[in-house]
Coordinates of N, CA and C in Angstrom, one line a residue:
M257 N -100.4 25.0 59.6 CA -100.1 24.0 60.4 C -101.3 22.8 60.2
P258 N -100.6 21.7 59.7 CA -101.7 20.3 59.3 C -102.6 20.2 60.4
S259 N -103.8 19.9 59.9 CA -104.9 19.6 60.8 C -104.7 18.0 61.6
A260 N -105.0 17.7 62.5 CA -105.0 16.6 63.2 C -105.4 15.5 62.2
L261 N -106.4 15.8 61.7 CA -107.0 14.7 60.5 C -105.7 14.2 59.5
S262 N -105.1 15.5 59.0 CA -104.1 15.3 57.8 C -103.0 14.8 58.7
K263 N -102.6 15.0 60.0 CA -101.5 14.1 60.5 C -102.0 12.4 60.8
L264 N -102.9 12.2 61.2 CA -103.5 10.9 61.3 C -103.5 10.3 59.8
V265 N -103.8 10.9 59.0 CA -103.9 10.2 57.4 C -102.4 9.8 57.1
Q266 N -101.4 10.8 57.7 CA -100.0 10.8 56.9 C -99.2 9.4 57.8
V267 N -99.7 9.3 58.9 CA -99.1 7.9 59.7 C -100.1 6.7 59.2
G268 N -100.8 6.9 58.5 CA -101.6 5.7 58.3 C -100.8 5.0 57.1
G269 N -101.2 3.8 56.8 CA -100.8 2.9 55.5 C -101.6 3.5 54.1
S270 N -101.2 2.5 53.2 CA -102.1 3.0 52.1 C -103.3 3.3 52.2
A271 N -103.9 3.6 51.0 CA -105.5 3.6 51.1 C -106.2 2.3 50.7
L272 N -107.3 2.0 51.5 CA -107.8 0.9 51.2 C -108.8 0.7 50.2
S273 N -109.0 1.9 49.4 CA -109.7 2.1 48.2 C -108.9 3.0 47.4
P274 N -108.8 2.8 46.0 CA -108.1 3.9 45.4 C -109.4 4.8 44.6
S275 N -110.7 4.7 45.1 CA -111.5 5.3 44.7 C -112.0 6.8 45.2
L276 N -112.6 7.5 45.0 CA -113.2 8.4 45.7 C -114.3 7.9 46.9
P277 N -114.6 8.7 48.1 CA -115.7 7.8 48.9 C -117.1 8.2 48.1
S278 N -117.9 7.5 48.6 CA -119.1 7.2 48.2 C -120.0 8.6 48.7
V279 N -120.9 9.3 48.2 CA -121.7 10.1 49.2 C -122.8 9.6 49.4
E280 N -123.3 8.5 49.1 CA -124.1 7.7 49.9 C -123.8 6.4 50.8
G281 N -124.4 6.5 51.9 CA -123.9 5.8 53.0 C -124.9 4.6 53.5
W282 N -125.0 4.2 54.6 CA -125.6 3.4 55.3 C -127.2 4.1 55.5
G283 N -128.0 3.9 54.6 CA -129.4 4.4 54.5 C -129.7 5.8 54.6
K284 N -128.4 6.4 54.1 CA -128.4 8.1 54.6 C -127.0 8.5 54.0
S285 N -126.7 9.8 53.9 CA -125.6 10.4 53.7 C -124.6 10.0 54.5
I286 N -123.4 9.6 54.1 CA -122.2 9.4 55.1 C -121.9 11.0 55.9
P287 N -121.7 10.9 57.0 CA -121.6 12.1 57.7 C -120.4 13.1 57.0
S288 N -120.9 14.5 56.6 CA -119.7 15.2 56.1 C -118.4 15.2 56.5
Q289 N -118.4 15.1 57.8 CA -117.1 15.0 58.8 C -116.1 13.7 58.1
L290 N -116.9 12.9 57.9 CA -116.4 11.6 57.6 C -115.6 11.6 56.2
L291 N -116.7 12.2 55.3 CA -116.2 12.5 53.9 C -115.0 13.1 54.1
S292 N -114.7 14.4 54.7 CA -113.6 15.1 54.8 C -112.5 14.4 55.0
L293 N -112.5 13.1 56.0 CA -111.5 12.3 56.3 C -111.2 11.3 55.1
L294 N -112.2 10.8 54.6 CA -112.2 9.8 53.4 C -111.8 10.4 52.3
S295 N -112.0 11.7 52.3 CA -111.3 12.0 50.7 C -110.1 12.4 50.9
L296 N -109.3 12.4 51.9 CA -107.8 12.7 52.1 C -107.2 11.3 52.2
K297 N -107.9 10.3 52.7 CA -107.1 8.9 52.1 C -108.3 7.9 52.5
N298 N -108.9 7.4 51.5 CA -110.4 6.4 51.4 C -110.2 5.0 52.2
G299 N -110.0 5.1 53.6 CA -109.8 4.2 54.7 C -108.3 3.7 54.5
F300 N -108.0 3.2 55.9 CA -106.6 2.8 56.2 C -106.4 2.3 57.4
Y301 N -105.1 1.5 57.5 CA -104.7 1.0 59.0 C -103.2 2.0 59.2
A302 N -103.4 2.5 60.6 CA -102.5 3.1 61.4 C -101.8 2.1 62.5
F303 N -100.8 2.7 62.7 CA -100.1 2.3 64.2 C -99.9 0.4 63.9
E304 N -99.4 0.2 63.1 CA -99.4 -1.3 62.8 C -100.4 -2.0 63.1
S305 N -101.7 -1.6 62.3 CA -102.7 -2.0 62.0 C -103.7 -2.0 63.2
A306 N -103.4 -1.3 64.2 CA -103.8 -1.1 65.4 C -105.2 -0.4 65.4
L307 N -105.3 0.5 64.6 CA -106.5 1.3 64.1 C -106.8 1.0 62.8
H308 N -108.3 0.9 62.5 CA -108.8 0.9 61.2 C -109.8 1.5 60.9
V309 N -109.5 2.5 60.0 CA -110.7 3.4 59.4 C -111.3 2.7 58.3
F310 N -112.5 2.4 58.2 CA -113.3 2.0 56.9 C -113.4 2.7 55.8
P311 N -113.0 2.3 54.5 CA -113.3 3.0 53.4 C -114.8 3.1 53.1
S312 N -114.9 4.0 52.4 CA -116.4 4.1 51.6 C -116.0 3.7 50.3
L313 N -117.2 3.0 49.8 CA -117.0 2.3 48.6 C -118.4 2.3 47.6
P314 N -118.4 2.9 46.5 CA -119.7 2.7 45.8 C -120.2 1.2 45.6
S315 N -121.4 1.1 45.6 CA -121.9 -0.1 45.6 C -121.5 -0.9 44.2
G316 N -121.0 -2.3 44.3 CA -120.4 -3.1 43.6 C -119.0 -3.2 43.7
M317 N -118.2 -2.2 44.3 CA -116.8 -2.2 44.1 C -116.4 -3.1 45.5
Q318 N -115.1 -3.8 45.2 CA -114.7 -4.6 46.2 C -113.5 -4.1 46.9
V319 N -113.1 -4.6 48.3 CA -112.0 -4.2 49.0 C -111.5 -5.2 49.8
D320 N -110.4 -5.4 50.4 CA -110.0 -6.5 51.4 C -110.6 -5.9 52.5
G321 N -111.4 -6.8 53.4 CA -112.1 -6.4 54.5 C -113.3 -6.0 54.3
R322 N -114.2 -4.8 54.8 CA -115.5 -4.3 54.9 C -115.5 -2.9 54.4
S323 N -116.2 -2.2 53.7 CA -116.5 -0.9 53.8 C -117.2 -0.4 54.8
A324 N -117.2 0.9 54.8 CA -118.4 1.6 55.9 C -119.7 1.5 55.8
E325 N -120.0 1.4 54.3 CA -121.2 1.0 54.0 C -121.7 -0.3 54.6
E326 N -120.9 -1.4 54.3 CA -121.4 -2.8 54.5 C -121.0 -3.0 55.9
W327 N -120.1 -2.1 56.7 CA -120.1 -2.7 58.2 C -121.2 -1.9 59.1
N328 N -122.1 -0.9 58.4 CA -123.1 -0.2 59.0 C -124.2 -1.0 58.7
T329 N -124.3 -2.2 57.9 CA -125.6 -2.8 57.6 C -126.2 -3.5 58.8
P330 N -127.3 -3.2 59.3 CA -128.1 -3.7 60.3 C -127.9 -5.3 60.5
S331 N -128.0 -6.0 59.4 CA -128.1 -7.3 59.4 C -126.8 -8.1 59.5
L332 N -125.6 -7.2 59.5 CA -124.1 -8.0 59.4 C -123.9 -8.4 60.9
W333 N -124.2 -7.3 62.1 CA -124.1 -7.1 63.4 C -124.8 -6.7 64.1
R334 N -125.1 -5.3 63.8 CA -125.4 -4.3 64.9 C -127.0 -4.6 65.1
E335 N -127.8 -5.3 64.4 CA -129.2 -5.5 64.8 C -129.1 -6.4 66.0
R336 N -127.9 -7.0 66.2 CA -128.0 -8.0 67.3 C -127.9 -7.3 68.8
F337 N -127.4 -6.2 68.7 CA -127.4 -5.3 69.8 C -128.8 -4.4 69.9
S338 N -129.4 -5.1 70.6 CA -130.9 -4.4 70.5 C -131.0 -2.9 71.1
E339 N -130.3 -2.6 72.0 CA -130.1 -1.0 72.5 C -129.2 -0.3 72.0
L340 N -128.7 -0.5 70.7 CA -127.5 0.3 69.8 C -128.5 1.3 69.3
D341 N -128.1 2.5 69.5 CA -128.6 3.6 69.0 C -128.7 3.6 67.3
P342 N -129.6 3.8 66.6 CA -129.7 3.7 65.0 C -128.9 4.8 64.5
G343 N -128.6 5.6 65.2 CA -127.9 6.9 64.6 C -126.6 6.8 64.8
Y344 N -126.1 6.2 65.1 CA -124.7 6.0 65.3 C -124.3 5.3 63.8
F345 N -123.0 5.9 63.3 CA -122.4 5.6 62.0 C -121.0 5.4 62.5
F346 N -120.4 3.9 62.2 CA -119.3 3.3 62.8 C -118.4 3.5 61.5
F347 N -117.0 4.0 61.9 CA -116.1 4.4 61.0 C -114.7 3.8 61.1
A348 N -114.5 3.5 62.3 CA -113.3 3.2 62.7 C -113.2 2.0 63.9
E349 N -112.2 1.3 64.3 CA -112.0 0.5 65.4 C -110.8 0.3 65.8
D350 N -110.7 -0.3 66.9 CA -109.3 -0.3 67.5 C -108.9 -1.6 67.4
V351 N -107.6 -2.2 68.0 CA -107.4 -3.5 67.6 C -108.2 -4.5 68.3
F352 N -109.1 -4.2 69.5 CA -109.7 -5.3 69.8 C -111.3 -5.2 69.3
G353 N -111.4 -4.3 68.0 CA -112.8 -4.4 67.6 C -113.8 -3.4 68.4
D354 N -113.2 -2.5 69.6 CA -114.1 -1.5 70.1 C -114.4 -0.5 68.8
Q355 N -115.5 0.0 68.8 CA -115.9 0.7 67.5 C -116.5 2.3 67.7
F356 N -115.4 2.9 67.1 CA -115.7 4.3 66.9 C -117.1 4.9 66.0
F357 N -117.5 5.9 66.4 CA -118.9 6.3 65.8 C -118.8 7.6 65.7
I358 N -119.9 8.0 64.7 CA -120.2 9.7 64.6 C -121.5 9.7 64.7
S359 N -122.1 10.4 65.8 CA -123.3 10.7 66.2 C -123.7 12.3 65.9
E360 N -125.0 12.5 66.2 CA -125.3 13.9 66.3 C -124.6 14.6 67.5
D361 N -124.2 14.1 68.7 CA -123.7 14.6 69.6 C -122.1 14.8 69.6
G362 N -121.5 14.0 68.7 CA -120.2 13.9 68.3 C -119.8 12.6 68.0
I363 N -118.4 12.3 68.4 CA -117.6 11.0 68.4 C -117.7 10.3 69.7
G364 N -118.1 8.8 69.4 CA -118.2 8.2 70.8 C -117.2 6.8 70.6
V365 N -117.2 6.2 71.4 CA -116.5 4.8 71.0 C -117.8 3.6 71.9
F366 N -117.8 2.7 71.2 CA -118.9 1.4 71.6 C -118.1 0.4 71.9
R367 N -118.0 -0.2 73.4 CA -117.2 -1.1 74.1 C -118.5 -2.3 74.1
A368 N -118.2 -3.0 72.7 CA -119.4 -4.1 72.4 C -119.2 -5.3 73.4
E369 N -118.2 -5.6 74.1 CA -118.2 -6.7 75.1 C -119.0 -6.5 76.3
T370 N -119.2 -5.1 76.6 CA -120.2 -4.5 77.6 C -121.4 -4.0 77.0
G371 N -121.5 -3.6 75.8 CA -122.5 -2.7 75.4 C -122.5 -1.1 75.9
E372 N -121.1 -0.8 76.5 CA -121.2 0.6 76.9 C -120.8 1.4 75.8
V373 N -121.3 2.7 76.0 CA -120.8 3.8 75.1 C -120.1 4.9 75.7
E374 N -119.0 5.4 75.4 CA -118.2 6.5 76.0 C -118.2 7.5 75.1
E375 N -118.2 9.2 75.4 CA -118.2 9.9 74.6 C -116.4 10.3 74.5
V376 N -115.9 10.5 73.5 CA -114.4 10.7 73.1 C -114.2 12.1 72.5
A377 N -115.1 12.8 71.9 CA -114.8 14.1 71.3 C -116.0 14.6 70.8
S378 N -115.7 15.9 70.4 CA -116.9 16.7 69.5 C -117.1 16.7 68.4
S379 N -115.8 16.7 68.0 CA -115.7 16.1 66.3 C -114.6 15.4 65.7
L380 N -114.9 14.8 64.5 CA -113.8 14.2 64.1 C -112.1 14.6 64.2
E381 N -112.2 16.0 64.1 CA -110.8 16.8 64.1 C -110.5 16.4 65.6
S382 N -111.3 16.6 66.6 CA -111.0 16.7 68.0 C -110.4 14.9 68.2
W383 N -111.3 14.3 67.5 CA -111.2 12.7 67.9 C -109.6 12.3 67.2
A384 N -109.3 13.1 66.0 CA -107.9 12.8 65.5 C -107.0 13.1 66.7
E385 N -107.1 14.3 67.2 CA -106.3 14.8 68.2 C -106.2 13.5 69.4
V386 N -107.1 13.5 69.9 CA -107.2 12.4 70.8 C -106.3 11.1 70.5
V387 N -106.9 10.5 69.5 CA -106.1 9.4 69.3 C -104.5 9.5 69.0
L388 N -104.2 10.7 68.2 CA -102.8 10.9 68.0 C -101.9 11.3 69.4
A389 N -102.8 12.0 70.4 CA -101.9 12.1 71.3 C -101.8 10.9 72.3
D390 N -102.7 9.7 72.0 CA -102.2 8.6 73.0 C -102.9 7.2 72.2
F391 N -102.1 6.9 71.2 CA -102.6 5.9 70.5 C -102.5 4.4 71.1
D392 N -101.7 4.7 72.1 CA -101.6 3.2 72.7 C -102.8 3.0 73.6
L393 N -103.3 4.1 73.9 CA -104.6 3.7 74.8 C -105.8 3.6 73.7
W394 N -106.0 4.6 72.8 CA -107.2 4.5 71.9 C -107.3 3.8 70.8
A395 N -105.8 3.2 70.5 CA -106.0 1.9 69.4 C -105.3 0.7 69.8
G396 N -104.8 0.7 70.7 CA -104.2 -0.5 71.6 C -102.9 -0.9 70.6
Y397 N -102.0 0.2 70.4 CA -101.0 -0.2 69.8 C -99.9 -1.1 70.4
P398 N -99.6 -1.0 71.7 CA -98.4 -1.7 72.2 C -98.8 -3.2 72.0
I399 N -100.1 -3.8 72.3 CA -100.6 -5.0 72.4 C -100.6 -5.6 70.5
A400 N -100.9 -4.7 69.9 CA -100.9 -5.0 68.4 C -99.5 -5.2 68.1
H401 N -98.6 -4.3 68.3 CA -97.2 -4.6 67.9 C -96.7 -6.0 68.4
E402 N -96.9 -6.1 69.8 CA -96.3 -7.2 70.3 C -97.0 -8.6 69.9
W403 N -98.3 -8.7 69.6 CA -98.9 -9.8 69.0 C -98.2 -10.2 67.7
Q404 N -98.2 -9.0 67.2 CA -98.1 -9.3 65.3 C -96.1 -9.8 65.3
K405 N -95.6 -9.2 66.4 CA -94.1 -9.9 66.6 C -93.9 -11.1 66.7
V406 N -95.0 -11.8 67.3 CA -94.8 -13.3 67.5 C -95.8 -14.0 66.6
N407 N -97.0 -13.3 66.3 CA -97.7 -14.1 65.2 C -98.0 -13.9 64.0
G408 N -97.3 -12.7 63.5 CA -97.2 -12.5 62.0 C -98.2 -11.2 62.2
E409 N -98.0 -10.6 60.8 CA -99.1 -9.5 60.5 C -100.5 -9.7 60.7
L410 N -101.4 -8.9 60.9 CA -102.9 -9.0 61.3 C -103.4 -9.0 59.7
K411 N -104.2 -9.8 58.9 CA -104.7 -9.7 57.9 C -105.7 -8.7 57.8
A412 N -106.3 -8.5 56.7 CA -107.2 -7.1 56.6 C -108.6 -7.9 57.1
G413 N -109.2 -7.1 58.0 CA -110.4 -7.5 58.4 C -110.5 -8.0 59.7
M414 N -109.6 -8.4 60.3 CA -109.0 -9.3 61.4 C -108.8 -8.3 62.6
R415 N -109.5 -8.6 63.5 CA -109.1 -7.9 64.8 C -108.6 -9.0 66.0
L416 N -108.1 -8.4 67.3 CA -107.7 -9.3 68.3 C -108.6 -9.6 69.2
T417 N -109.1 -10.7 69.8 CA -110.2 -10.8 70.9 C -109.7 -11.7 71.6
P418 N -110.2 -11.5 73.1 CA -109.7 -12.5 74.2 C -110.3 -13.8 74.1
K419 N -109.6 -15.0 74.5 CA -110.2 -16.1 74.8 C -111.3 -16.4 76.1
I420 N -110.6 -15.3 76.9 CA -111.6 -15.1 78.2 C -111.8 -13.9 78.1
P421 N -113.0 -13.3 78.0 CA -113.6 -11.9 77.8 C -112.7 -10.9 78.8
F422 N -112.4 -9.9 78.8 CA -111.7 -8.9 79.6 C -112.9 -8.8 80.7
V423 N -114.0 -8.5 80.3 CA -114.8 -8.0 81.5 C -115.2 -9.2 82.6
V424 N -114.8 -10.3 82.0 CA -114.9 -11.3 83.2 C -113.4 -12.0 83.9
G425 N -112.3 -11.0 83.5 CA -111.2 -11.3 83.9 C -110.1 -11.5 83.3
G426 N -110.4 -11.6 82.2 CA -109.3 -12.2 81.0 C -108.4 -11.0 80.8
G427 N -107.1 -11.5 80.7 CA -106.0 -10.6 80.4 C -105.6 -10.2 79.4
Y428 N -104.8 -9.2 79.4 CA -104.4 -8.5 78.0 C -103.1 -9.1 77.6
E429 N -102.7 -10.4 78.0 CA -101.6 -11.0 77.6 C -101.5 -11.9 76.4
L430 N -100.6 -11.8 75.7 CA -100.7 -12.4 74.3 C -101.1 -13.8 74.5
C431 N -101.3 -14.7 75.3 CA -101.8 -15.8 75.2 C -103.2 -15.9 75.6
N432 N -104.1 -14.7 75.9 CA -105.3 -14.7 75.7 C -105.9 -13.7 74.7
L433 N -105.1 -14.0 73.6 CA -105.4 -13.4 72.5 C -105.4 -14.0 71.1
Y434 N -106.6 -14.2 70.2 CA -106.2 -14.5 69.0 C -106.9 -13.5 67.9
A435 N -106.7 -13.9 66.8 CA -107.3 -13.1 65.6 C -108.4 -13.3 65.1
A436 N -109.5 -13.1 64.9 CA -110.7 -13.3 64.3 C -111.1 -12.3 63.4
E437 N -112.2 -12.5 62.5 CA -112.9 -11.8 61.6 C -113.8 -10.6 62.5
A438 N -113.5 -9.6 62.1 CA -114.3 -8.5 63.1 C -115.6 -8.9 63.0
S439 N -116.4 -8.9 62.2 CA -117.8 -8.9 62.1 C -118.2 -10.1 63.2
K440 N -117.5 -11.5 63.1 CA -117.7 -12.5 64.0 C -117.3 -12.3 65.4
I441 N -116.5 -11.5 65.7 CA -116.2 -10.8 67.3 C -117.6 -10.3 67.7
M442 N -118.2 -9.4 66.7 CA -119.0 -8.5 67.2 C -120.3 -9.3 67.3
L443 N -120.4 -10.3 66.9 CA -121.8 -11.3 66.9 C -121.7 -12.2 68.2
F444 N -120.3 -12.2 68.5 CA -120.1 -13.1 69.8 C -120.3 -12.2 70.6
R445 N -119.9 -11.1 70.8 CA -120.0 -9.9 71.7 C -121.5 -9.4 72.1
A446 N -122.2 -9.5 70.9 CA -123.5 -9.1 71.1 C -124.2 -10.2 72.1
D447 N -123.9 -11.2 71.7 CA -124.6 -12.5 72.6 C -124.0 -12.6 74.2
F448 N -123.0 -12.2 74.2 CA -122.1 -12.0 75.8 C -122.5 -10.9 76.5
S449 N -122.6 -10.0 75.7 CA -123.2 -8.6 76.6 C -124.7 -8.7 76.7
A450 N -125.4 -9.4 76.0 CA -126.8 -9.6 76.4 C -126.9 -10.4 77.6
Q451 N -126.0 -11.6 77.9 CA -126.3 -12.5 78.5 C -125.7 -12.0 80.1
I452 N -124.8 -11.0 80.2 CA -124.0 -10.4 81.4 C -124.8 -9.3 81.5
R453 N -125.6 -8.5 80.9 CA -126.1 -7.3 81.2 C -126.6 -7.0 82.5
D454 N -127.8 -7.8 83.0 CA -128.2 -7.8 84.2 C -127.6 -8.3 85.3
L455 N -126.4 -9.1 85.3 CA -125.7 -9.5 86.4 C -125.2 -8.7 87.2
P456 N -125.2 -8.9 88.8 CA -124.4 -8.0 89.6 C -123.0 -8.0 89.7
D457 N -122.4 -7.0 90.0 CA -120.7 -7.2 90.1 C -120.4 -8.2 90.9
G458 N -119.3 -8.9 90.5 CA -118.8 -10.1 91.1 C -119.2 -11.3 91.0
A459 N -120.3 -11.3 90.2 CA -121.3 -12.6 89.7 C -120.1 -13.9 89.0
T460 N -120.4 -14.9 89.6 CA -119.6 -16.0 88.6 C -120.3 -16.3 87.3
V461 N -119.4 -16.2 86.3 CA -119.9 -16.3 84.8 C -119.1 -17.7 84.5
K462 N -120.0 -18.8 83.7 CA -119.3 -19.8 83.3 C -119.4 -19.7 81.7
I463 N -118.6 -20.2 81.2 CA -118.3 -19.8 79.3 C -118.2 -21.1 79.0
S464 N -119.3 -21.4 78.4 CA -119.6 -22.7 77.6 C -119.1 -22.7 75.9
V465 N -118.3 -23.3 75.5 CA -117.9 -23.3 74.2 C -118.5 -24.3 73.4
I466 N -119.6 -24.2 72.4 CA -120.3 -25.0 71.8 C -120.2 -25.0 70.0
E467 N -119.5 -26.1 69.8 CA -119.3 -26.2 68.2 C -120.3 -25.9 67.3

């Protein structure tokens, strides 16, 4: 019987890199679990681009969007989340840019808008089972599908983000969503989550946009 990882790879689109995955990752070896996935297909989009698995690339090679190594570089966005565990290796994201990571404890998801972390599975194989069982929830497929019917295909490296953040009452309606480059979304959310972290539930939040 095919593994869940194999099934997930099969429903995904073309590999984002024709090369084999690199054995060296962000300051350390890429987790062996992730290499087992990327050896089947080195990065891909699935469920109409709702799920994005980053490819691993040797230094100097190029790909549309970001490689796993580049995405995990502290200076790109992650150092802006001061309380983020440095042991997390981010390998995939849903349509809203929530980040799946591998750690010593298993697989989790980082909700950047609030800075919260949620456990998902004990292994990458179990994570694939979870995603395949409910990709509407874990990848955001229905909204990805509806948004692209109206606005066209999401380009490489782009995710959907709300005009009014979800955590302060912004809806999941298409009129509240727009596409932006994923790292810019993460930088905005780092600043936003830091500003609301200590606010009590029900507090009034004023959002000011500064050019």
